[in-house]
Amino acid sequence: MRKAILGAIVALLLVGAYASYVISYPKYPKVEGCVNPFAVVKPVSRVQENWSKINVFFKLATSRDFWKLAKPWNVDYSHVTVVKHTLEYKGKNITMLAIGALLRDKKHVVVYYEFSEPVRGMVTASKMFSINNSSKLKLVAMMINGRYKQVEDCTRECESDDECGEFWSCSSYCCDTNIRCFIGCCGSCGLACFSCLVGEASSCSECVLCVGTWCPTCGVLCCDKEGTVCLDWGNMP
């Protein structure tokens, strides 16, 4: 009986917290051009955070960027990495939280980013990658500032914001990643990425988790092919 009551209280607290978050969901600033945020910041330092599973769950449960890609109860919490970065942007230091999570199906990884200040208009973002048996990584969906975009093919929808229309912006993404480059770019992830490169598909999820949270700028440096999409960034008043 006590367990049932406790479970009900926890459920009500979770629903209340999420409802409060949705109601107070912030309006984000106008985006400045078609840019990948990691192309305009410089890494300063990074440290791995030792979060409990419940802290990770609540963070993901109250993140619209994560919630629309995957549900927090579908996460394999034994394979979650949380890293706090200090980045240099426009001559001053800002912070960025990176959370990488392997889903229970072992075939998808979601990486969530949250900046302390807007970087070219981006405050929050998340990306979902699929991993197939041939050790290929594919970006299948992305969220930016709470807006969803499914990525089916590597296409260039736009070259500038003007081509996207009012209240929409042109955003770039990597659709062909060079895993061999990851090995040299992010030394701490070298072993997992090397195993992925030689055909161990199970290591590819670890490679994405590691690089996505520890060395996100490598996603720019190791991109062989880039696509662009028009996204509604929620600038409408």
PDB file of C-alpha atoms in Angstrom:
ATOM      1  CA  MET A   1       0.000   0.000   0.000  1.00  0.00           C
ATOM      2  CA  ARG A   2       2.783   2.404   0.941  1.00  0.00           C
ATOM      3  CA  LYS A   3       4.631   1.645  -2.299  1.00  0.00           C
ATOM      4  CA  ALA A   4       1.493   2.387  -4.312  1.00  0.00           C
ATOM      5  CA  ILE A   5       0.997   5.714  -2.525  1.00  0.00           C
ATOM      6  CA  LEU A   6       4.665   6.630  -2.971  1.00  0.00           C
ATOM      7  CA  GLY A   7       4.488   5.733  -6.658  1.00  0.00           C
ATOM      8  CA  ALA A   8       1.401   7.902  -7.104  1.00  0.00           C
ATOM      9  CA  ILE A   9       3.104  10.844  -5.381  1.00  0.00           C
ATOM     10  CA  VAL A  10       6.188  10.517  -7.591  1.00  0.00           C
ATOM     11  CA  ALA A  11       3.994  10.341 -10.705  1.00  0.00           C
ATOM     12  CA  LEU A  12       2.071  13.460  -9.657  1.00  0.00           C
ATOM     13  CA  LEU A  13       5.303  15.334  -8.964  1.00  0.00           C
ATOM     14  CA  LEU A  14       6.648  14.379 -12.389  1.00  0.00           C
ATOM     15  CA  VAL A  15       3.458  15.432 -14.164  1.00  0.00           C
ATOM     16  CA  GLY A  16       3.373  18.685 -12.206  1.00  0.00           C
ATOM     17  CA  ALA A  17       7.010  19.473 -12.948  1.00  0.00           C
ATOM     18  CA  TYR A  18       6.570  18.817 -16.644  1.00  0.00           C
ATOM     19  CA  ALA A  19       3.338  20.832 -16.833  1.00  0.00           C
ATOM     20  CA  SER A  20       5.027  23.753 -15.100  1.00  0.00           C
ATOM     21  CA  TYR A  21       7.953  23.542 -17.498  1.00  0.00           C
ATOM     22  CA  VAL A  22       5.714  23.485 -20.580  1.00  0.00           C
ATOM     23  CA  ILE A  23       3.711  26.490 -19.377  1.00  0.00           C
ATOM     24  CA  SER A  24       6.850  28.515 -18.689  1.00  0.00           C
ATOM     25  CA  TYR A  25       8.740  27.279 -21.771  1.00  0.00           C
ATOM     26  CA  PRO A  26      10.986  30.169 -22.848  1.00  0.00           C
ATOM     27  CA  LYS A  27      10.871  32.069 -26.118  1.00  0.00           C
ATOM     28  CA  TYR A  28      14.221  31.949 -27.842  1.00  0.00           C
ATOM     29  CA  PRO A  29      15.992  34.807 -29.625  1.00  0.00           C
ATOM     30  CA  LYS A  30      16.181  35.276 -33.362  1.00  0.00           C
ATOM     31  CA  VAL A  31      18.698  33.068 -35.140  1.00  0.00           C
ATOM     32  CA  GLU A  32      21.655  34.703 -36.870  1.00  0.00           C
ATOM     33  CA  GLY A  33      22.175  32.947 -40.167  1.00  0.00           C
ATOM     34  CA  CYS A  34      22.772  29.382 -41.279  1.00  0.00           C
ATOM     35  CA  VAL A  35      25.404  27.972 -38.946  1.00  0.00           C
ATOM     36  CA  ASN A  36      26.378  24.973 -36.881  1.00  0.00           C
ATOM     37  CA  PRO A  37      27.034  26.346 -33.349  1.00  0.00           C
ATOM     38  CA  PHE A  38      30.095  24.153 -32.892  1.00  0.00           C
ATOM     39  CA  ALA A  39      31.737  25.879 -35.842  1.00  0.00           C
ATOM     40  CA  VAL A  40      31.771  29.233 -34.034  1.00  0.00           C
ATOM     41  CA  VAL A  41      32.857  28.239 -30.516  1.00  0.00           C
ATOM     42  CA  LYS A  42      36.266  27.297 -29.140  1.00  0.00           C
ATOM     43  CA  PRO A  43      36.654  24.557 -26.490  1.00  0.00           C
ATOM     44  CA  VAL A  44      38.212  25.792 -23.235  1.00  0.00           C
ATOM     45  CA  SER A  45      37.660  22.975 -20.737  1.00  0.00           C
ATOM     46  CA  ARG A  46      35.359  20.064 -19.971  1.00  0.00           C
ATOM     47  CA  VAL A  47      34.505  17.910 -16.987  1.00  0.00           C
ATOM     48  CA  GLN A  48      32.357  14.806 -16.652  1.00  0.00           C
ATOM     49  CA  GLU A  49      29.394  15.231 -14.316  1.00  0.00           C
ATOM     50  CA  ASN A  50      28.457  12.450 -11.900  1.00  0.00           C
ATOM     51  CA  TRP A  51      24.670  12.648 -12.093  1.00  0.00           C
ATOM     52  CA  SER A  52      22.350  10.120 -10.517  1.00  0.00           C
ATOM     53  CA  LYS A  53      19.905   8.239 -12.740  1.00  0.00           C
ATOM     54  CA  ILE A  54      16.971  10.156 -11.254  1.00  0.00           C
ATOM     55  CA  ASN A  55      18.651  13.509 -12.019  1.00  0.00           C
ATOM     56  CA  VAL A  56      19.253  12.450 -15.615  1.00  0.00           C
ATOM     57  CA  PHE A  57      15.662  11.208 -15.895  1.00  0.00           C
ATOM     58  CA  PHE A  58      14.176  14.509 -14.698  1.00  0.00           C
ATOM     59  CA  LYS A  59      16.457  16.540 -16.962  1.00  0.00           C
ATOM     60  CA  LEU A  60      15.460  14.535 -20.023  1.00  0.00           C
ATOM     61  CA  ALA A  61      11.799  14.456 -18.989  1.00  0.00           C
ATOM     62  CA  THR A  62      11.675  18.260 -18.839  1.00  0.00           C
ATOM     63  CA  SER A  63      13.557  18.835 -22.086  1.00  0.00           C
ATOM     64  CA  ARG A  64      11.305  19.377 -25.071  1.00  0.00           C
ATOM     65  CA  ASP A  65      14.251  18.787 -27.388  1.00  0.00           C
ATOM     66  CA  PHE A  66      14.788  15.310 -25.971  1.00  0.00           C
ATOM     67  CA  TRP A  67      11.127  14.418 -25.345  1.00  0.00           C
ATOM     68  CA  LYS A  68      10.139  14.743 -29.010  1.00  0.00           C
ATOM     69  CA  LEU A  69      12.921  12.384 -30.117  1.00  0.00           C
ATOM     70  CA  ALA A  70      12.719   9.755 -27.379  1.00  0.00           C
ATOM     71  CA  LYS A  71      10.981   9.151 -24.080  1.00  0.00           C
ATOM     72  CA  PRO A  72      13.091   9.115 -20.891  1.00  0.00           C
ATOM     73  CA  TRP A  73      11.809   5.651 -19.911  1.00  0.00           C
ATOM     74  CA  ASN A  74      13.285   4.263 -23.150  1.00  0.00           C
ATOM     75  CA  VAL A  75      16.824   5.259 -22.131  1.00  0.00           C
ATOM     76  CA  ASP A  76      19.433   2.709 -21.083  1.00  0.00           C
ATOM     77  CA  TYR A  77      20.670   4.541 -17.975  1.00  0.00           C
ATOM     78  CA  SER A  78      23.733   2.328 -17.729  1.00  0.00           C
ATOM     79  CA  HIS A  79      24.946   4.037 -20.925  1.00  0.00           C
ATOM     80  CA  VAL A  80      24.497   7.749 -20.241  1.00  0.00           C
ATOM     81  CA  THR A  81      27.284  10.334 -20.310  1.00  0.00           C
ATOM     82  CA  VAL A  82      26.987  13.872 -18.928  1.00  0.00           C
ATOM     83  CA  VAL A  83      29.736  16.406 -19.658  1.00  0.00           C
ATOM     84  CA  LYS A  84      29.874  20.113 -18.814  1.00  0.00           C
ATOM     85  CA  HIS A  85      31.877  22.242 -21.249  1.00  0.00           C
ATOM     86  CA  THR A  86      33.332  25.717 -21.016  1.00  0.00           C
ATOM     87  CA  LEU A  87      33.400  27.311 -24.467  1.00  0.00           C
ATOM     88  CA  GLU A  88      34.717  30.595 -25.795  1.00  0.00           C
ATOM     89  CA  TYR A  89      32.165  32.515 -27.849  1.00  0.00           C
ATOM     90  CA  LYS A  90      32.547  36.108 -29.010  1.00  0.00           C
ATOM     91  CA  GLY A  91      35.480  36.663 -26.660  1.00  0.00           C
ATOM     92  CA  LYS A  92      33.857  35.402 -23.455  1.00  0.00           C
ATOM     93  CA  ASN A  93      33.327  32.058 -21.763  1.00  0.00           C
ATOM     94  CA  ILE A  94      29.961  30.322 -21.719  1.00  0.00           C
ATOM     95  CA  THR A  95      28.969  26.836 -20.580  1.00  0.00           C
ATOM     96  CA  MET A  96      27.310  23.983 -22.408  1.00  0.00           C
ATOM     97  CA  LEU A  97      25.796  20.825 -20.952  1.00  0.00           C
ATOM     98  CA  ALA A  98      26.028  17.708 -23.130  1.00  0.00           C
ATOM     99  CA  ILE A  99      24.057  14.540 -22.349  1.00  0.00           C
ATOM    100  CA  GLY A 100      24.469  11.422 -24.473  1.00  0.00           C
ATOM    101  CA  ALA A 101      22.036   8.534 -24.017  1.00  0.00           C
ATOM    102  CA  LEU A 102      21.813   5.096 -25.600  1.00  0.00           C
ATOM    103  CA  LEU A 103      18.234   3.894 -26.031  1.00  0.00           C
ATOM    104  CA  ARG A 104      17.103   0.473 -24.866  1.00  0.00           C
ATOM    105  CA  ASP A 105      16.814  -0.822 -28.430  1.00  0.00           C
ATOM    106  CA  LYS A 106      20.636  -0.489 -28.684  1.00  0.00           C
ATOM    107  CA  LYS A 107      20.150   0.943 -32.182  1.00  0.00           C
ATOM    108  CA  HIS A 108      19.726   4.640 -31.434  1.00  0.00           C
ATOM    109  CA  VAL A 109      21.690   7.298 -29.589  1.00  0.00           C
ATOM    110  CA  VAL A 110      20.362  10.732 -28.634  1.00  0.00           C
ATOM    111  CA  VAL A 111      22.716  13.591 -27.756  1.00  0.00           C
ATOM    112  CA  TYR A 112      21.260  16.664 -26.028  1.00  0.00           C
ATOM    113  CA  TYR A 113      22.946  20.087 -25.770  1.00  0.00           C
ATOM    114  CA  GLU A 114      22.046  23.073 -23.610  1.00  0.00           C
ATOM    115  CA  PHE A 115      23.941  26.381 -23.804  1.00  0.00           C
ATOM    116  CA  SER A 116      24.058  28.929 -20.977  1.00  0.00           C
ATOM    117  CA  GLU A 117      23.713  31.701 -23.585  1.00  0.00           C
ATOM    118  CA  PRO A 118      22.410  31.630 -27.166  1.00  0.00           C
ATOM    119  CA  VAL A 119      24.994  30.693 -29.776  1.00  0.00           C
ATOM    120  CA  ARG A 120      23.763  32.224 -33.016  1.00  0.00           C
ATOM    121  CA  GLY A 121      20.268  31.866 -31.583  1.00  0.00           C
ATOM    122  CA  MET A 122      20.610  28.230 -30.485  1.00  0.00           C
ATOM    123  CA  VAL A 123      19.940  27.509 -26.809  1.00  0.00           C
ATOM    124  CA  THR A 124      18.972  23.828 -26.818  1.00  0.00           C
ATOM    125  CA  ALA A 125      19.405  21.082 -29.394  1.00  0.00           C
ATOM    126  CA  SER A 126      19.312  17.320 -29.686  1.00  0.00           C
ATOM    127  CA  LYS A 127      20.174  14.792 -32.375  1.00  0.00           C
ATOM    128  CA  MET A 128      19.146  11.169 -32.853  1.00  0.00           C
ATOM    129  CA  PHE A 129      21.531   8.786 -34.598  1.00  0.00           C
ATOM    130  CA  SER A 130      20.742   5.287 -35.827  1.00  0.00           C
ATOM    131  CA  ILE A 131      23.377   2.552 -35.957  1.00  0.00           C
ATOM    132  CA  ASN A 132      23.063  -0.352 -38.380  1.00  0.00           C
ATOM    133  CA  ASN A 133      24.924  -3.633 -38.683  1.00  0.00           C
ATOM    134  CA  SER A 134      27.436  -2.197 -41.135  1.00  0.00           C
ATOM    135  CA  SER A 135      28.676   0.229 -38.462  1.00  0.00           C
ATOM    136  CA  LYS A 136      27.214   3.182 -40.324  1.00  0.00           C
ATOM    137  CA  LEU A 137      26.007   6.193 -38.371  1.00  0.00           C
ATOM    138  CA  LYS A 138      23.003   8.091 -39.666  1.00  0.00           C
ATOM    139  CA  LEU A 139      21.399  11.250 -38.351  1.00  0.00           C
ATOM    140  CA  VAL A 140      17.663  10.521 -38.487  1.00  0.00           C
ATOM    141  CA  ALA A 141      16.130  13.453 -36.605  1.00  0.00           C
ATOM    142  CA  MET A 142      17.092  16.680 -34.901  1.00  0.00           C
ATOM    143  CA  MET A 143      15.585  19.247 -32.559  1.00  0.00           C
ATOM    144  CA  ILE A 144      16.650  22.874 -32.226  1.00  0.00           C
ATOM    145  CA  ASN A 145      15.065  25.188 -29.662  1.00  0.00           C
ATOM    146  CA  GLY A 146      12.122  22.802 -29.331  1.00  0.00           C
ATOM    147  CA  ARG A 147      11.462  22.480 -33.075  1.00  0.00           C
ATOM    148  CA  TYR A 148      11.477  19.034 -34.687  1.00  0.00           C
ATOM    149  CA  LYS A 149      12.946  18.064 -38.046  1.00  0.00           C
ATOM    150  CA  GLN A 150      13.106  14.577 -39.533  1.00  0.00           C
ATOM    151  CA  VAL A 151      16.184  14.063 -41.685  1.00  0.00           C
ATOM    152  CA  GLU A 152      15.571  11.498 -44.416  1.00  0.00           C
ATOM    153  CA  ASP A 153      18.223  12.355 -47.002  1.00  0.00           C
ATOM    154  CA  CYS A 154      21.285  14.536 -47.169  1.00  0.00           C
ATOM    155  CA  THR A 155      19.847  17.510 -49.014  1.00  0.00           C
ATOM    156  CA  ARG A 156      20.553  21.215 -49.133  1.00  0.00           C
ATOM    157  CA  GLU A 157      17.186  22.883 -48.762  1.00  0.00           C
ATOM    158  CA  CYS A 158      18.670  26.331 -48.335  1.00  0.00           C
ATOM    159  CA  GLU A 159      21.791  28.454 -48.465  1.00  0.00           C
ATOM    160  CA  SER A 160      20.541  31.379 -46.381  1.00  0.00           C
ATOM    161  CA  ASP A 161      17.676  32.387 -44.093  1.00  0.00           C
ATOM    162  CA  ASP A 162      16.091  34.373 -46.932  1.00  0.00           C
ATOM    163  CA  GLU A 163      15.273  31.121 -48.738  1.00  0.00           C
ATOM    164  CA  CYS A 164      13.288  29.767 -45.786  1.00  0.00           C
ATOM    165  CA  GLY A 165      10.649  32.454 -45.324  1.00  0.00           C
ATOM    166  CA  GLU A 166       9.575  34.588 -42.390  1.00  0.00           C
ATOM    167  CA  PHE A 167      10.151  33.122 -38.895  1.00  0.00           C
ATOM    168  CA  TRP A 168      12.204  30.268 -40.400  1.00  0.00           C
ATOM    169  CA  SER A 169      15.964  29.869 -40.502  1.00  0.00           C
ATOM    170  CA  CYS A 170      18.472  27.810 -42.454  1.00  0.00           C
ATOM    171  CA  SER A 171      20.326  25.271 -40.297  1.00  0.00           C
ATOM    172  CA  SER A 172      23.246  23.045 -41.254  1.00  0.00           C
ATOM    173  CA  TYR A 173      23.847  19.463 -40.126  1.00  0.00           C
ATOM    174  CA  CYS A 174      26.326  16.688 -40.856  1.00  0.00           C
ATOM    175  CA  CYS A 175      24.915  13.752 -42.798  1.00  0.00           C
ATOM    176  CA  ASP A 176      28.133  11.830 -43.526  1.00  0.00           C
ATOM    177  CA  THR A 177      30.581  11.462 -40.639  1.00  0.00           C
ATOM    178  CA  ASN A 178      34.171  10.268 -40.988  1.00  0.00           C
ATOM    179  CA  ILE A 179      34.670   7.842 -38.087  1.00  0.00           C
ATOM    180  CA  ARG A 180      38.374   7.499 -38.900  1.00  0.00           C
ATOM    181  CA  CYS A 181      38.686  11.236 -38.284  1.00  0.00           C
ATOM    182  CA  PHE A 182      37.059  10.828 -34.850  1.00  0.00           C
ATOM    183  CA  ILE A 183      39.955   8.615 -33.744  1.00  0.00           C
ATOM    184  CA  GLY A 184      42.477  11.408 -34.246  1.00  0.00           C
ATOM    185  CA  CYS A 185      40.192  14.302 -33.328  1.00  0.00           C
ATOM    186  CA  CYS A 186      38.977  12.989 -29.970  1.00  0.00           C
ATOM    187  CA  GLY A 187      41.729  10.947 -28.348  1.00  0.00           C
ATOM    188  CA  SER A 188      39.652   9.827 -25.363  1.00  0.00           C
ATOM    189  CA  CYS A 189      37.180   8.205 -27.770  1.00  0.00           C
ATOM    190  CA  GLY A 190      39.792   6.561 -29.983  1.00  0.00           C
ATOM    191  CA  LEU A 191      39.304   2.970 -28.819  1.00  0.00           C
ATOM    192  CA  ALA A 192      35.509   2.927 -29.208  1.00  0.00           C
ATOM    193  CA  CYS A 193      35.644   4.672 -32.581  1.00  0.00           C
ATOM    194  CA  PHE A 194      38.403   2.374 -33.863  1.00  0.00           C
ATOM    195  CA  SER A 195      36.342  -0.687 -32.934  1.00  0.00           C
ATOM    196  CA  CYS A 196      33.383   0.847 -34.751  1.00  0.00           C
ATOM    197  CA  LEU A 197      35.568   1.554 -37.777  1.00  0.00           C
ATOM    198  CA  VAL A 198      36.681  -2.080 -38.075  1.00  0.00           C
ATOM    199  CA  GLY A 199      33.113  -3.350 -38.016  1.00  0.00           C
ATOM    200  CA  GLU A 200      32.035  -3.802 -34.391  1.00  0.00           C
ATOM    201  CA  ALA A 201      28.598  -2.221 -34.596  1.00  0.00           C
ATOM    202  CA  SER A 202      28.101  -2.429 -30.823  1.00  0.00           C
ATOM    203  CA  SER A 203      31.052  -0.048 -30.362  1.00  0.00           C
ATOM    204  CA  CYS A 204      29.510   2.586 -32.636  1.00  0.00           C
ATOM    205  CA  SER A 205      27.007   3.616 -29.977  1.00  0.00           C
ATOM    206  CA  GLU A 206      29.876   4.144 -27.526  1.00  0.00           C
ATOM    207  CA  CYS A 207      31.738   6.133 -30.180  1.00  0.00           C
ATOM    208  CA  VAL A 208      28.756   8.445 -30.740  1.00  0.00           C
ATOM    209  CA  LEU A 209      28.138   8.839 -27.003  1.00  0.00           C
ATOM    210  CA  CYS A 210      31.778   9.659 -26.382  1.00  0.00           C
ATOM    211  CA  VAL A 211      32.374  12.078 -29.256  1.00  0.00           C
ATOM    212  CA  GLY A 212      28.938  13.687 -28.941  1.00  0.00           C
ATOM    213  CA  THR A 213      29.485  14.588 -25.292  1.00  0.00           C
ATOM    214  CA  TRP A 214      33.270  14.956 -24.969  1.00  0.00           C
ATOM    215  CA  CYS A 215      34.253  16.400 -28.364  1.00  0.00           C
ATOM    216  CA  PRO A 216      31.192  17.917 -30.087  1.00  0.00           C
ATOM    217  CA  THR A 217      33.373  20.196 -32.220  1.00  0.00           C
ATOM    218  CA  CYS A 218      34.758  17.054 -33.892  1.00  0.00           C
ATOM    219  CA  GLY A 219      31.365  16.672 -35.523  1.00  0.00           C
ATOM    220  CA  VAL A 220      32.246  19.740 -37.594  1.00  0.00           C
ATOM    221  CA  LEU A 221      35.870  18.837 -38.256  1.00  0.00           C
ATOM    222  CA  CYS A 222      35.040  15.230 -39.209  1.00  0.00           C
ATOM    223  CA  CYS A 223      32.048  15.914 -41.436  1.00  0.00           C
ATOM    224  CA  ASP A 224      32.490  14.658 -45.012  1.00  0.00           C
ATOM    225  CA  LYS A 225      29.124  15.866 -46.282  1.00  0.00           C
ATOM    226  CA  GLU A 226      26.856  18.586 -44.953  1.00  0.00           C
ATOM    227  CA  GLY A 227      23.169  19.211 -45.530  1.00  0.00           C
ATOM    228  CA  THR A 228      20.908  22.137 -44.715  1.00  0.00           C
ATOM    229  CA  VAL A 229      17.263  22.359 -43.681  1.00  0.00           C
ATOM    230  CA  CYS A 230      14.741  25.104 -43.030  1.00  0.00           C
ATOM    231  CA  LEU A 231      13.602  25.081 -39.413  1.00  0.00           C
ATOM    232  CA  ASP A 232      10.906  26.999 -37.559  1.00  0.00           C
ATOM    233  CA  TRP A 233      12.921  28.429 -34.668  1.00  0.00           C
ATOM    234  CA  GLY A 234       9.914  29.775 -32.811  1.00  0.00           C
ATOM    235  CA  ASN A 235      10.694  33.446 -33.331  1.00  0.00           C
ATOM    236  CA  MET A 236       7.072  34.400 -33.895  1.00  0.00           C
ATOM    237  CA  PRO A 237       5.835  36.623 -31.040  1.00  0.00           C
TER     238      PRO A 237
END
